[in-house]
CSV table of C-alpha atoms in Angstrom, one decimal:
chain,number,residue,atom,x,y,z
A,6,ASP,CA,130.2,84.7,133.2
A,7,VAL,CA,129.8,83.4,129.7
A,8,TYR,CA,126.0,83.3,130.2
A,9,LYS,CA,126.0,86.9,131.4
A,10,ARG,CA,128.0,88.0,128.3
A,11,GLN,CA,125.8,86.1,125.9
A,12,ASN,CA,122.4,87.3,127.3
A,13,PRO,CA,122.7,90.9,126.2
A,14,ILE,CA,124.0,89.8,122.9
A,15,LEU,CA,121.1,87.4,122.4
A,16,MET,CA,118.6,90.1,123.4
A,17,LEU,CA,120.2,92.6,120.9
A,18,GLU,CA,120.1,89.9,118.2
A,19,THR,CA,116.4,89.1,118.9
A,20,LEU,CA,115.5,92.8,118.8
A,21,THR,CA,117.4,92.9,115.5
A,22,ALA,CA,115.3,90.1,114.1
A,23,LEU,CA,112.0,91.7,115.2
A,24,GLY,CA,113.1,95.0,113.7
A,25,LEU,CA,113.8,93.3,110.4
A,26,ILE,CA,110.5,91.5,110.2
A,27,ALA,CA,108.6,94.6,111.3
A,28,ALA,CA,110.2,96.8,108.8
A,29,SER,CA,109.8,94.2,106.1
A,30,PHE,CA,106.2,93.7,107.0
A,31,ALA,CA,105.4,97.4,106.9
A,32,ALA,CA,107.3,98.0,103.6
A,33,THR,CA,105.4,95.2,101.7
A,34,ASN,CA,101.9,95.8,103.2
A,35,PHE,CA,101.2,99.6,102.8
A,36,ASP,CA,98.7,98.6,100.1
A,37,ASN,CA,97.1,96.0,102.3
A,38,LEU,CA,96.6,98.6,104.9
A,39,ALA,CA,94.6,100.7,102.4
A,40,LEU,CA,92.5,97.6,101.5
A,41,LEU,CA,91.8,96.9,105.2
A,42,VAL,CA,90.6,100.4,105.7
A,43,SER,CA,88.4,100.3,102.6
A,44,TRP,CA,86.9,96.9,103.8
A,45,LEU,CA,86.2,98.3,107.2
A,46,LEU,CA,84.6,101.3,105.7
A,47,ALA,CA,82.1,99.2,103.6
A,48,THR,CA,78.9,98.7,105.5
A,49,GLU,CA,78.0,95.3,104.1
A,50,HIS,CA,80.1,93.3,106.7
A,51,SER,CA,81.5,93.7,110.2
A,52,ALA,CA,84.9,94.4,111.5
A,53,ARG,CA,84.9,90.7,112.7
A,54,GLN,CA,84.4,89.5,109.2
A,55,VAL,CA,87.3,91.7,107.9
A,56,LEU,CA,89.6,90.4,110.7
A,57,ILE,CA,88.8,86.8,109.9
A,58,GLY,CA,89.6,87.3,106.3
A,59,HIS,CA,92.7,89.2,107.2
A,60,LEU,CA,94.0,86.5,109.5
A,61,LEU,CA,93.2,83.8,106.9
A,62,GLY,CA,95.1,85.6,104.2
A,63,MET,CA,98.1,86.5,106.2
A,64,THR,CA,98.3,83.0,107.6
A,65,ALA,CA,98.3,81.6,104.1
A,66,LEU,CA,101.1,84.0,103.1
A,67,LEU,CA,103.1,83.0,106.2
A,68,VAL,CA,102.8,79.3,105.4
A,69,ILE,CA,103.8,79.9,101.8
A,70,ALA,CA,106.8,82.0,103.0
A,71,ILE,CA,107.9,79.3,105.4
A,72,ALA,CA,107.7,76.7,102.6
A,73,PHE,CA,109.7,79.0,100.4
A,74,GLY,CA,112.4,79.6,103.1
A,75,ALA,CA,112.5,75.8,103.8
A,76,GLY,CA,113.1,75.1,100.2
A,77,ALA,CA,115.8,77.8,99.9
A,78,GLU,CA,117.5,76.3,102.8
A,79,GLN,CA,118.4,73.3,100.7
A,80,LEU,CA,120.7,75.6,98.6
A,81,PRO,CA,124.4,75.6,99.5
A,82,LEU,CA,125.0,78.1,102.3
A,83,GLU,CA,127.2,80.3,100.0
A,84,TYR,CA,124.3,80.7,97.6
A,85,VAL,CA,121.5,81.4,100.1
A,86,GLY,CA,122.6,85.0,100.5
A,87,PHE,CA,122.0,85.8,96.9
A,88,LEU,CA,118.3,85.6,97.7
A,89,GLY,CA,118.8,89.0,99.1
A,90,VAL,CA,118.9,90.2,95.4
A,91,ILE,CA,115.1,89.8,95.3
A,92,PRO,CA,114.1,92.4,97.8
A,93,ILE,CA,116.9,94.7,96.4
A,94,LEU,CA,115.4,94.5,93.0
A,95,MET,CA,111.9,95.0,94.3
A,96,GLY,CA,113.2,98.1,96.1
A,97,VAL,CA,114.9,99.5,93.0
A,98,ARG,CA,111.9,98.9,90.9
A,99,GLY,CA,109.7,100.6,93.6
A,100,LEU,CA,112.0,103.7,93.6
A,101,TYR,CA,111.9,103.8,89.8
A,102,VAL,CA,108.2,103.6,89.7
A,103,VAL,CA,107.8,106.4,92.2
A,104,ALA,CA,110.4,108.6,90.5
A,105,ARG,CA,108.7,108.2,87.1
A,106,ARG,CA,105.3,109.0,88.4
A,107,PRO,CA,104.0,112.4,87.3
A,108,SER,CA,104.0,114.9,90.2
A,109,ASP,CA,100.2,115.4,89.9
A,110,GLU,CA,99.6,111.7,90.7
A,111,ALA,CA,101.9,111.8,93.8
A,112,GLY,CA,100.0,110.6,96.9
A,113,GLU,CA,96.9,109.5,95.0
A,114,GLY,CA,97.6,105.9,96.0
A,115,GLY,CA,96.0,106.6,99.4
A,116,ARG,CA,92.6,107.4,98.0
A,117,ILE,CA,90.1,105.1,99.9
A,118,GLU,CA,87.2,103.6,98.3
A,119,ARG,CA,84.5,101.5,100.0
A,120,ARG,CA,84.9,97.9,98.8
A,121,SER,CA,82.6,95.2,99.8
A,122,ALA,CA,83.9,91.6,100.2
A,123,GLY,CA,83.3,88.5,102.3
A,124,ALA,CA,86.0,86.9,104.6
A,125,LEU,CA,87.1,84.4,102.0
A,126,ALA,CA,87.3,87.1,99.3
A,127,ILE,CA,89.4,89.3,101.6
A,128,ALA,CA,91.7,86.4,102.3
A,129,ALA,CA,92.1,85.6,98.6
A,130,THR,CA,92.8,89.2,97.8
A,131,GLN,CA,95.5,89.4,100.4
A,132,VAL,CA,97.1,86.3,99.2
A,133,ALA,CA,97.1,87.6,95.6
A,134,ASN,CA,98.4,90.9,96.8
A,135,GLY,CA,101.1,89.4,99.0
A,136,VAL,CA,103.7,88.0,96.6
A,137,ASP,CA,106.1,90.7,97.7
A,138,SER,CA,105.7,89.6,101.3
A,139,ILE,CA,106.6,86.1,100.4
A,140,LEU,CA,109.6,87.1,98.3
A,141,VAL,CA,111.0,89.1,101.3
A,142,LEU,CA,110.1,86.9,104.2
A,143,GLY,CA,111.1,83.7,102.5
A,144,PRO,CA,114.8,84.7,102.0
A,145,LEU,CA,114.9,86.1,105.6
A,146,LEU,CA,113.7,82.7,106.9
A,147,ALA,CA,116.2,80.9,104.7
A,148,ASP,CA,119.1,83.1,105.8
A,149,SER,CA,118.7,82.3,109.6
A,150,GLU,CA,118.6,79.3,111.9
A,151,ARG,CA,115.6,78.0,113.8
A,152,GLY,CA,115.8,80.4,116.7
A,153,ALA,CA,115.7,83.3,114.4
A,154,ASP,CA,113.0,81.8,112.3
A,155,LEU,CA,110.7,81.5,115.4
A,156,VAL,CA,111.4,85.1,116.4
A,157,MET,CA,110.5,86.3,112.9
A,158,ILE,CA,107.4,84.2,112.7
A,159,THR,CA,106.2,85.5,116.0
A,160,GLY,CA,107.1,89.0,114.9
A,161,PHE,CA,105.2,88.5,111.6
A,162,SER,CA,102.0,87.3,113.6
A,163,ALA,CA,102.3,90.3,115.9
A,164,MET,CA,102.5,92.6,112.9
A,165,VAL,CA,99.3,91.0,111.4
A,166,LEU,CA,97.3,92.0,114.5
A,167,ILE,CA,99.1,95.5,114.8
A,168,TRP,CA,98.2,96.1,111.1
A,169,PHE,CA,94.5,95.4,111.7
A,170,GLY,CA,94.6,97.6,114.8
A,171,LEU,CA,96.1,100.4,112.7
A,172,ALA,CA,93.5,100.0,110.1
A,173,ARG,CA,90.7,100.4,112.8
A,174,LEU,CA,92.4,103.6,113.9
A,175,LEU,CA,92.6,104.9,110.4
A,176,GLU,CA,89.1,103.9,109.6
A,177,ALA,CA,87.7,107.2,110.8
A,178,ARG,CA,90.8,109.1,109.6
A,179,ALA,CA,91.3,108.1,106.0
A,180,ALA,CA,93.1,111.3,105.2
A,181,ARG,CA,96.0,110.2,107.5
A,182,LEU,CA,96.4,107.1,105.4
A,183,ARG,CA,97.0,109.2,102.3
A,184,ILE,CA,99.7,111.0,104.2
A,185,LEU,CA,101.3,107.7,105.3
A,186,GLU,CA,101.3,106.3,101.8
A,187,ARG,CA,102.7,109.5,100.3
A,188,TYR,CA,105.9,109.1,102.3
A,189,GLY,CA,105.6,105.3,102.5
A,190,GLU,CA,105.8,104.9,98.7
A,191,TRP,CA,109.4,106.3,99.1
A,192,LEU,CA,110.4,104.7,102.3
A,193,ALA,CA,109.1,101.2,101.5
A,194,PRO,CA,111.6,100.6,98.6
A,195,VAL,CA,114.5,101.9,100.7
A,196,VAL,CA,113.6,99.4,103.5
A,197,LEU,CA,113.4,96.6,100.9
A,198,ILE,CA,116.9,97.4,99.6
A,199,ALA,CA,118.2,97.5,103.2
A,200,VAL,CA,116.7,94.1,104.1
A,201,GLY,CA,118.1,92.7,100.9
A,202,LEU,CA,121.6,94.0,101.7
A,203,TYR,CA,121.3,92.5,105.2
A,204,ILE,CA,120.5,89.1,103.7
A,205,LEU,CA,123.5,89.4,101.4
A,206,ASP,CA,125.8,90.3,104.2
A,207,ASN,CA,124.6,87.8,106.9
A,208,THR,CA,124.3,84.5,105.1
A,209,ALA,CA,127.1,82.8,106.9
A,210,THR,CA,126.5,84.5,110.3
A,211,ASP,CA,122.9,83.8,111.2
A,212,ILE,CA,121.1,86.1,113.6
A,213,ILE,CA,120.5,83.8,116.4
A,214,ALA,CA,122.7,80.7,117.0
A,215,GLY,CA,121.0,77.4,116.7
A,216,GLU,CA,120.4,75.0,119.5
């Protein structure tokens, strides 16, 4: 009976963890989606080369975020939740930047240019452009136990592949990416604030119980 009661709860908590990581990934990688499309549009290299660079770059970001989370876990439990302030500040800054942008510039972030780059250059660009991903994923990993960490790492890895697949779909439909970014520039900061509030609220009650 205890197992039957715990199983639906565990499933719900797992889905919650996956939802958090998917939302966080999307919120911090709208710009990387545009970069992927621009690299795919460039004729100097193949989709395979772009995929290799994308996987290398995102793997490096994941390793750094895991290291960040592991280091943050050394903090006393009552202080770990304050890491949620990081994505909250990022979200507030994002809303401020969008609100201050002149109306005639709205939506121009989705303008796609053809950019040529090798696999290593693509990876390096994604690492340099992924500080926000580290600052959001790191606190999420620090705020949860091993079971939740594994779920989030798995979810992050799945989102990396989904993001590349989405870039392939948008490769021939660059105008749709402009529409996504027009709304995404408002939605992404809101998601970051929500994730930060979750971290602040759930420090002492981790998503998935440890072994």
